[in-house]
mmCIF file of C-alpha atoms in Angstrom:
data_model
loop_
_atom_site.group_PDB
_atom_site.id
_atom_site.type_symbol
_atom_site.label_atom_id
_atom_site.label_comp_id
_atom_site.label_asym_id
_atom_site.label_seq_id
_atom_site.Cartn_x
_atom_site.Cartn_y
_atom_site.Cartn_z
ATOM 1 C CA MET A 1 168.450 30.072 281.014
ATOM 2 C CA GLU A 2 164.736 30.259 280.205
ATOM 3 C CA ARG A 3 163.497 30.105 276.657
ATOM 4 C CA ASN A 4 160.295 31.508 275.380
ATOM 5 C CA HIS A 5 158.367 28.779 273.633
ATOM 6 C CA THR A 6 155.782 30.202 271.276
ATOM 7 C CA PRO A 7 152.966 27.766 270.578
ATOM 8 C CA PRO A 8 152.699 26.600 266.977
ATOM 9 C CA SER A 9 150.260 28.655 264.987
ATOM 10 C CA LYS A 10 146.964 26.930 264.341
ATOM 11 C CA PRO A 11 145.789 26.642 260.747
ATOM 12 C CA ARG A 12 143.253 29.285 259.886
ATOM 13 C CA ARG A 13 139.722 28.058 259.543
ATOM 14 C CA GLY A 14 137.368 29.413 256.947
ATOM 15 C CA VAL A 15 136.656 29.367 253.253
ATOM 16 C CA TYR A 16 137.606 31.602 250.374
ATOM 17 C CA LEU A 17 134.747 33.978 249.698
ATOM 18 C CA LEU A 18 135.121 35.043 246.058
ATOM 19 C CA PRO A 19 135.062 31.694 244.179
ATOM 20 C CA ASN A 20 132.415 30.292 246.532
ATOM 21 C CA LEU A 21 130.183 33.280 245.765
ATOM 22 C CA PHE A 22 130.099 32.167 242.127
ATOM 23 C CA THR A 23 129.396 28.577 243.219
ATOM 24 C CA THR A 24 126.558 29.774 245.460
ATOM 25 C CA ALA A 25 125.134 31.825 242.599
ATOM 26 C CA ALA A 26 125.258 28.754 240.344
ATOM 27 C CA LEU A 27 123.526 26.708 243.047
ATOM 28 C CA PHE A 28 120.856 29.401 243.372
ATOM 29 C CA ALA A 29 120.301 29.405 239.604
ATOM 30 C CA GLY A 30 119.828 25.622 239.638
ATOM 31 C CA PHE A 31 117.439 25.788 242.594
ATOM 32 C CA TYR A 32 115.540 28.607 240.912
ATOM 33 C CA ALA A 33 115.204 26.474 237.785
ATOM 34 C CA ILE A 34 113.492 23.773 239.853
ATOM 35 C CA THR A 35 111.038 26.218 241.431
ATOM 36 C CA ALA A 36 110.318 27.792 238.039
ATOM 37 C CA ALA A 37 109.562 24.360 236.552
ATOM 38 C CA PHE A 38 107.182 23.547 239.412
ATOM 39 C CA ASN A 39 105.385 26.818 238.627
ATOM 40 C CA HIS A 40 105.235 25.843 234.921
ATOM 41 C CA ARG A 41 107.604 28.608 233.826
ATOM 42 C CA PHE A 42 109.644 26.197 231.755
ATOM 43 C CA GLU A 43 111.428 28.712 229.527
ATOM 44 C CA THR A 44 112.641 30.540 232.634
ATOM 45 C CA ALA A 45 113.805 27.227 234.110
ATOM 46 C CA ALA A 46 115.845 26.419 230.999
ATOM 47 C CA ILE A 47 117.471 29.866 230.953
ATOM 48 C CA ALA A 48 118.324 29.540 234.659
ATOM 49 C CA ILE A 49 120.173 26.273 233.941
ATOM 50 C CA PHE A 50 122.256 28.008 231.273
ATOM 51 C CA ILE A 51 123.015 30.841 233.717
ATOM 52 C CA ALA A 52 124.186 28.211 236.210
ATOM 53 C CA MET A 53 126.510 26.857 233.499
ATOM 54 C CA VAL A 54 128.126 30.261 233.004
ATOM 55 C CA LEU A 55 128.587 30.768 236.748
ATOM 56 C CA ASP A 56 129.965 27.244 237.148
ATOM 57 C CA GLY A 57 132.555 27.969 234.499
ATOM 58 C CA LEU A 58 133.595 31.159 236.269
ATOM 59 C CA ASP A 59 134.110 29.855 239.820
ATOM 60 C CA GLY A 60 137.014 27.570 238.927
ATOM 61 C CA ARG A 61 138.711 30.193 236.789
ATOM 62 C CA VAL A 62 138.340 32.820 239.500
ATOM 63 C CA ALA A 63 139.824 30.410 242.046
ATOM 64 C CA ARG A 64 142.831 29.743 239.816
ATOM 65 C CA LEU A 65 143.380 33.404 238.964
ATOM 66 C CA THR A 66 143.233 34.458 242.628
ATOM 67 C CA ASN A 67 145.056 31.346 243.889
ATOM 68 C CA THR A 68 142.144 30.471 246.181
ATOM 69 C CA GLN A 69 141.611 26.803 245.267
ATOM 70 C CA SER A 70 140.608 24.581 248.176
ATOM 71 C CA ALA A 71 139.275 21.102 248.865
ATOM 72 C CA PHE A 72 136.143 22.685 250.319
ATOM 73 C CA GLY A 73 135.574 24.654 247.119
ATOM 74 C CA ALA A 74 135.933 21.543 244.980
ATOM 75 C CA GLU A 75 133.417 19.585 247.065
ATOM 76 C CA TYR A 76 131.018 22.522 247.241
ATOM 77 C CA ASP A 77 131.218 22.898 243.471
ATOM 78 C CA SER A 78 130.266 19.228 243.018
ATOM 79 C CA MET A 79 127.262 19.605 245.326
ATOM 80 C CA ALA A 80 126.113 22.668 243.394
ATOM 81 C CA ASP A 81 126.615 20.854 240.080
ATOM 82 C CA MET A 82 124.444 17.986 241.270
ATOM 83 C CA VAL A 83 121.569 20.403 241.904
ATOM 84 C CA SER A 84 122.047 22.596 238.833
ATOM 85 C CA PHE A 85 122.951 19.945 236.239
ATOM 86 C CA GLY A 86 121.522 16.761 237.738
ATOM 87 C CA ALA A 87 118.320 17.482 239.633
ATOM 88 C CA ALA A 88 117.220 20.722 237.920
ATOM 89 C CA PRO A 89 117.103 19.515 234.284
ATOM 90 C CA ALA A 90 115.714 16.115 235.285
ATOM 91 C CA LEU A 91 112.875 17.630 237.326
ATOM 92 C CA ALA A 92 112.165 20.338 234.748
ATOM 93 C CA MET A 93 111.838 17.734 231.999
ATOM 94 C CA TYR A 94 109.692 15.521 234.223
ATOM 95 C CA VAL A 95 107.225 18.270 235.127
ATOM 96 C CA TRP A 96 107.137 19.552 231.536
ATOM 97 C CA SER A 97 106.748 16.334 229.556
ATOM 98 C CA LEU A 98 107.830 13.111 231.245
ATOM 99 C CA ALA A 99 105.107 12.973 233.917
ATOM 100 C CA GLY A 100 102.599 11.924 231.263
ATOM 101 C CA LEU A 101 104.610 8.751 230.559
ATOM 102 C CA GLY A 102 104.020 7.298 234.012
ATOM 103 C CA LYS A 103 106.768 5.109 235.439
ATOM 104 C CA PHE A 104 108.820 5.292 232.267
ATOM 105 C CA GLY A 105 108.881 9.076 232.594
ATOM 106 C CA TRP A 106 110.232 9.233 236.115
ATOM 107 C CA VAL A 107 112.720 6.449 235.380
ATOM 108 C CA ALA A 108 114.091 8.460 232.450
ATOM 109 C CA ALA A 109 114.387 11.557 234.650
ATOM 110 C CA PHE A 110 116.069 9.526 237.384
ATOM 111 C CA VAL A 111 118.623 8.071 234.937
ATOM 112 C CA HIS A 112 119.779 11.587 234.099
ATOM 113 C CA ALA A 113 119.971 12.618 237.766
ATOM 114 C CA ALA A 114 121.774 9.423 238.788
ATOM 115 C CA GLY A 115 124.136 9.720 235.830
ATOM 116 C CA ALA A 116 125.102 13.218 236.945
ATOM 117 C CA ALA A 117 125.762 12.023 240.516
ATOM 118 C CA LEU A 118 127.922 9.114 239.326
ATOM 119 C CA ARG A 119 129.740 11.324 236.809
ATOM 120 C CA LEU A 120 130.641 13.878 239.495
ATOM 121 C CA ALA A 121 131.740 11.206 241.977
ATOM 122 C CA ARG A 122 133.986 9.566 239.370
ATOM 123 C CA PHE A 123 135.449 12.912 238.363
ATOM 124 C CA ASN A 124 136.339 13.744 241.982
ATOM 125 C CA THR A 125 138.118 10.421 242.502
ATOM 126 C CA GLN A 126 140.099 10.654 239.243
ATOM 127 C CA VAL A 127 140.894 14.368 239.147
ATOM 128 C CA ALA A 128 144.509 13.866 240.263
ATOM 129 C CA THR A 129 145.345 11.183 237.673
ATOM 130 C CA ALA A 130 143.097 11.951 234.696
ATOM 131 C CA ASP A 131 144.365 13.426 231.429
ATOM 132 C CA LYS A 132 143.456 17.124 231.649
ATOM 133 C CA ARG A 133 142.868 17.324 227.904
ATOM 134 C CA TYR A 134 139.879 14.973 228.012
ATOM 135 C CA PHE A 135 136.830 14.216 230.128
ATOM 136 C CA GLN A 136 135.774 10.626 230.733
ATOM 137 C CA GLY A 137 132.082 10.675 230.010
ATOM 138 C CA LEU A 138 129.929 13.608 228.967
ATOM 139 C CA PRO A 139 130.382 16.521 231.430
ATOM 140 C CA SER A 140 127.259 17.169 233.504
ATOM 141 C CA PRO A 141 126.879 20.834 232.401
ATOM 142 C CA SER A 142 126.835 19.751 228.742
ATOM 143 C CA ALA A 143 124.294 17.009 229.509
ATOM 144 C CA ALA A 144 122.104 19.544 231.303
ATOM 145 C CA ALA A 145 122.444 21.967 228.374
ATOM 146 C CA ILE A 146 121.005 19.369 225.985
ATOM 147 C CA LEU A 147 117.846 18.949 228.066
ATOM 148 C CA ALA A 148 117.557 22.664 228.829
ATOM 149 C CA GLY A 149 118.125 23.574 225.176
ATOM 150 C CA PHE A 150 115.459 21.133 223.998
ATOM 151 C CA LEU A 151 113.011 22.420 226.619
ATOM 152 C CA TRP A 152 113.730 26.064 225.778
ATOM 153 C CA PHE A 153 113.426 25.481 222.029
ATOM 154 C CA SER A 154 110.169 23.569 222.388
ATOM 155 C CA GLU A 155 108.586 26.172 224.652
ATOM 156 C CA SER A 156 109.694 29.134 222.534
ATOM 157 C CA HIS A 157 108.298 27.528 219.357
ATOM 158 C CA GLY A 158 104.997 26.407 220.851
ATOM 159 C CA VAL A 159 105.725 22.667 220.699
ATOM 160 C CA GLN A 160 103.248 20.636 222.757
ATOM 161 C CA ALA A 161 105.019 18.707 225.518
ATOM 162 C CA GLU A 162 102.862 15.628 224.998
ATOM 163 C CA SER A 163 103.870 15.353 221.349
ATOM 164 C CA VAL A 164 107.588 15.101 222.156
ATOM 165 C CA SER A 165 107.427 13.176 225.433
ATOM 166 C CA TYR A 166 109.226 10.112 224.060
ATOM 167 C CA ILE A 167 111.905 12.295 222.482
ATOM 168 C CA ALA A 168 112.375 14.016 225.854
ATOM 169 C CA ALA A 169 112.632 10.632 227.579
ATOM 170 C CA GLY A 170 115.175 9.435 225.014
ATOM 171 C CA LEU A 171 117.289 12.544 225.572
ATOM 172 C CA ALA A 172 117.167 12.119 229.356
ATOM 173 C CA LEU A 173 118.214 8.470 229.061
ATOM 174 C CA ALA A 174 120.953 9.295 226.552
ATOM 175 C CA THR A 175 122.471 12.113 228.615
ATOM 176 C CA GLY A 176 122.415 10.000 231.769
ATOM 177 C CA LEU A 177 124.157 7.074 230.080
ATOM 178 C CA LEU A 178 126.687 9.261 228.257
ATOM 179 C CA MET A 179 127.736 10.842 231.549
ATOM 180 C CA VAL A 180 128.735 7.449 232.973
ATOM 181 C CA SER A 181 130.202 6.136 229.721
ATOM 182 C CA ASN A 182 133.906 5.749 228.962
ATOM 183 C CA PHE A 183 133.733 7.979 225.879
ATOM 184 C CA ARG A 184 136.379 10.678 225.901
ATOM 185 C CA TYR A 185 135.393 14.300 225.372
ATOM 186 C CA TYR A 186 137.797 17.111 224.604
ATOM 187 C CA SER A 187 137.987 19.393 227.666
ATOM 188 C CA PHE A 188 139.366 22.576 226.007
ATOM 189 C CA LYS A 189 141.488 23.058 229.137
ATOM 190 C CA ASP A 190 144.673 23.350 227.092
ATOM 191 C CA PHE A 191 143.194 26.270 225.155
ATOM 192 C CA ASP A 192 145.049 29.353 226.432
ATOM 193 C CA LEU A 193 142.658 32.311 226.525
ATOM 194 C CA ARG A 194 145.437 34.694 227.587
ATOM 195 C CA GLY A 195 147.882 33.759 224.824
ATOM 196 C CA ARG A 196 148.006 34.844 221.210
ATOM 197 C CA VAL A 197 145.777 33.029 218.745
ATOM 198 C CA PRO A 198 145.561 33.211 214.930
ATOM 199 C CA PHE A 199 143.274 35.923 213.587
ATOM 200 C CA LEU A 200 141.088 33.199 212.050
ATOM 201 C CA TRP A 201 140.189 31.977 215.544
ATOM 202 C CA ALA A 202 138.877 35.426 216.454
ATOM 203 C CA ILE A 203 136.672 35.439 213.349
ATOM 204 C CA LEU A 204 135.351 31.932 214.092
ATOM 205 C CA ILE A 205 134.529 32.840 217.695
ATOM 206 C CA MET A 206 132.705 35.952 216.487
ATOM 207 C CA LEU A 207 130.701 33.864 214.002
ATOM 208 C CA VAL A 208 129.756 31.359 216.712
ATOM 209 C CA PHE A 209 128.439 34.161 218.942
ATOM 210 C CA ALA A 210 126.492 35.588 216.000
ATOM 211 C CA LEU A 211 124.932 32.207 215.226
ATOM 212 C CA VAL A 212 123.964 31.621 218.854
ATOM 213 C CA PHE A 213 122.232 34.993 219.114
ATOM 214 C CA THR A 214 120.197 34.396 215.955
ATOM 215 C CA ASN A 215 118.275 31.633 217.740
ATOM 216 C CA PRO A 216 119.735 30.887 221.212
ATOM 217 C CA PRO A 217 117.599 27.850 222.168
ATOM 218 C CA LEU A 218 118.074 26.067 218.849
ATOM 219 C CA MET A 219 121.773 26.857 218.454
ATOM 220 C CA LEU A 220 122.650 25.937 222.047
ATOM 221 C CA PHE A 221 120.807 22.639 221.673
ATOM 222 C CA VAL A 222 122.615 21.915 218.386
ATOM 223 C CA ILE A 223 126.051 22.902 219.744
ATOM 224 C CA PHE A 224 125.823 20.808 222.891
ATOM 225 C CA GLY A 225 124.122 17.973 221.027
ATOM 226 C CA GLY A 226 127.042 17.952 218.604
ATOM 227 C CA TYR A 227 129.469 17.915 221.518
ATOM 228 C CA ALA A 228 127.646 14.899 222.979
ATOM 229 C CA VAL A 229 127.995 13.043 219.667
ATOM 230 C CA SER A 230 131.690 13.944 219.404
ATOM 231 C CA GLY A 231 132.632 11.522 222.190
ATOM 232 C CA PRO A 232 131.362 8.318 220.509
ATOM 233 C CA ALA A 233 132.560 9.605 217.122
ATOM 234 C CA LEU A 234 136.123 10.199 218.347
ATOM 235 C CA THR A 235 136.122 6.809 220.049
ATOM 236 C CA LEU A 236 135.099 5.055 216.818
ATOM 237 C CA VAL A 237 137.784 6.912 214.863
ATOM 238 C CA ARG A 238 140.408 5.929 217.416
ATOM 239 C CA LEU A 239 139.315 2.269 217.385
ATOM 240 C CA ARG A 240 139.497 2.138 213.585
ATOM 241 C CA LYS A 241 142.949 3.677 213.673
ATOM 242 C CA MET A 242 144.126 1.118 216.230
ATOM 243 C CA ARG A 243 142.740 -1.751 214.157
ATOM 244 C CA SER A 244 144.434 -0.482 210.999
ATOM 245 C CA GLU A 245 147.748 -0.178 212.848
ATOM 246 C CA ARG A 246 147.436 -3.761 214.123
ATOM 247 C CA LYS A 247 146.856 -5.064 210.594
ATOM 248 C CA VAL A 248 150.004 -3.324 209.410
#
């Protein structure tokens, strides 16, 4: 008796369109920031980096909501992040202020770019085992926001790039090193946006938005600068607590 043997179905090839559209838009914003910096439109470059941050935050959430996560999407997101949060802020800062410092200037810019690359590579290798509540090292979007915020604030307030070149270099070095550090940063991933929250949280969120819109470049720089400091501060608090427990 003959049996009909149907060949096993081949896995479908392709990528999910919706989340990768957001990733592509974030990549475009980062690339646009580089071209704007080369054309000396530095305020536009800084704003484009912040737009890339918003789009980068949306692609992962869209993928989870639509159940369209994929290994391709994760790798593509890392490549886009390297352009938007590694190369774009480093090159924008170099063209704006660091070029006048000679070798020290391009080394500072390179430290930020290399720190972003190493941070993303480490994140990809530890994503399955890492504690979801914390990031190891400063996240690359936050590091980029510090440089972009400083650039945006300086340009909008008429600060001469040459007068703050060493400050810009120090920020680029600091963000690059913080990205590859072992400091732990709260990830906010356990914060449920769909669940109920106390009414006080709604008021605080409203106040934060109001403060940001009073002076976006300054407030964004202060907020992300404070977040960068929170990692070493939390680490010191934890070390002191461990030492006090050992003495007891």
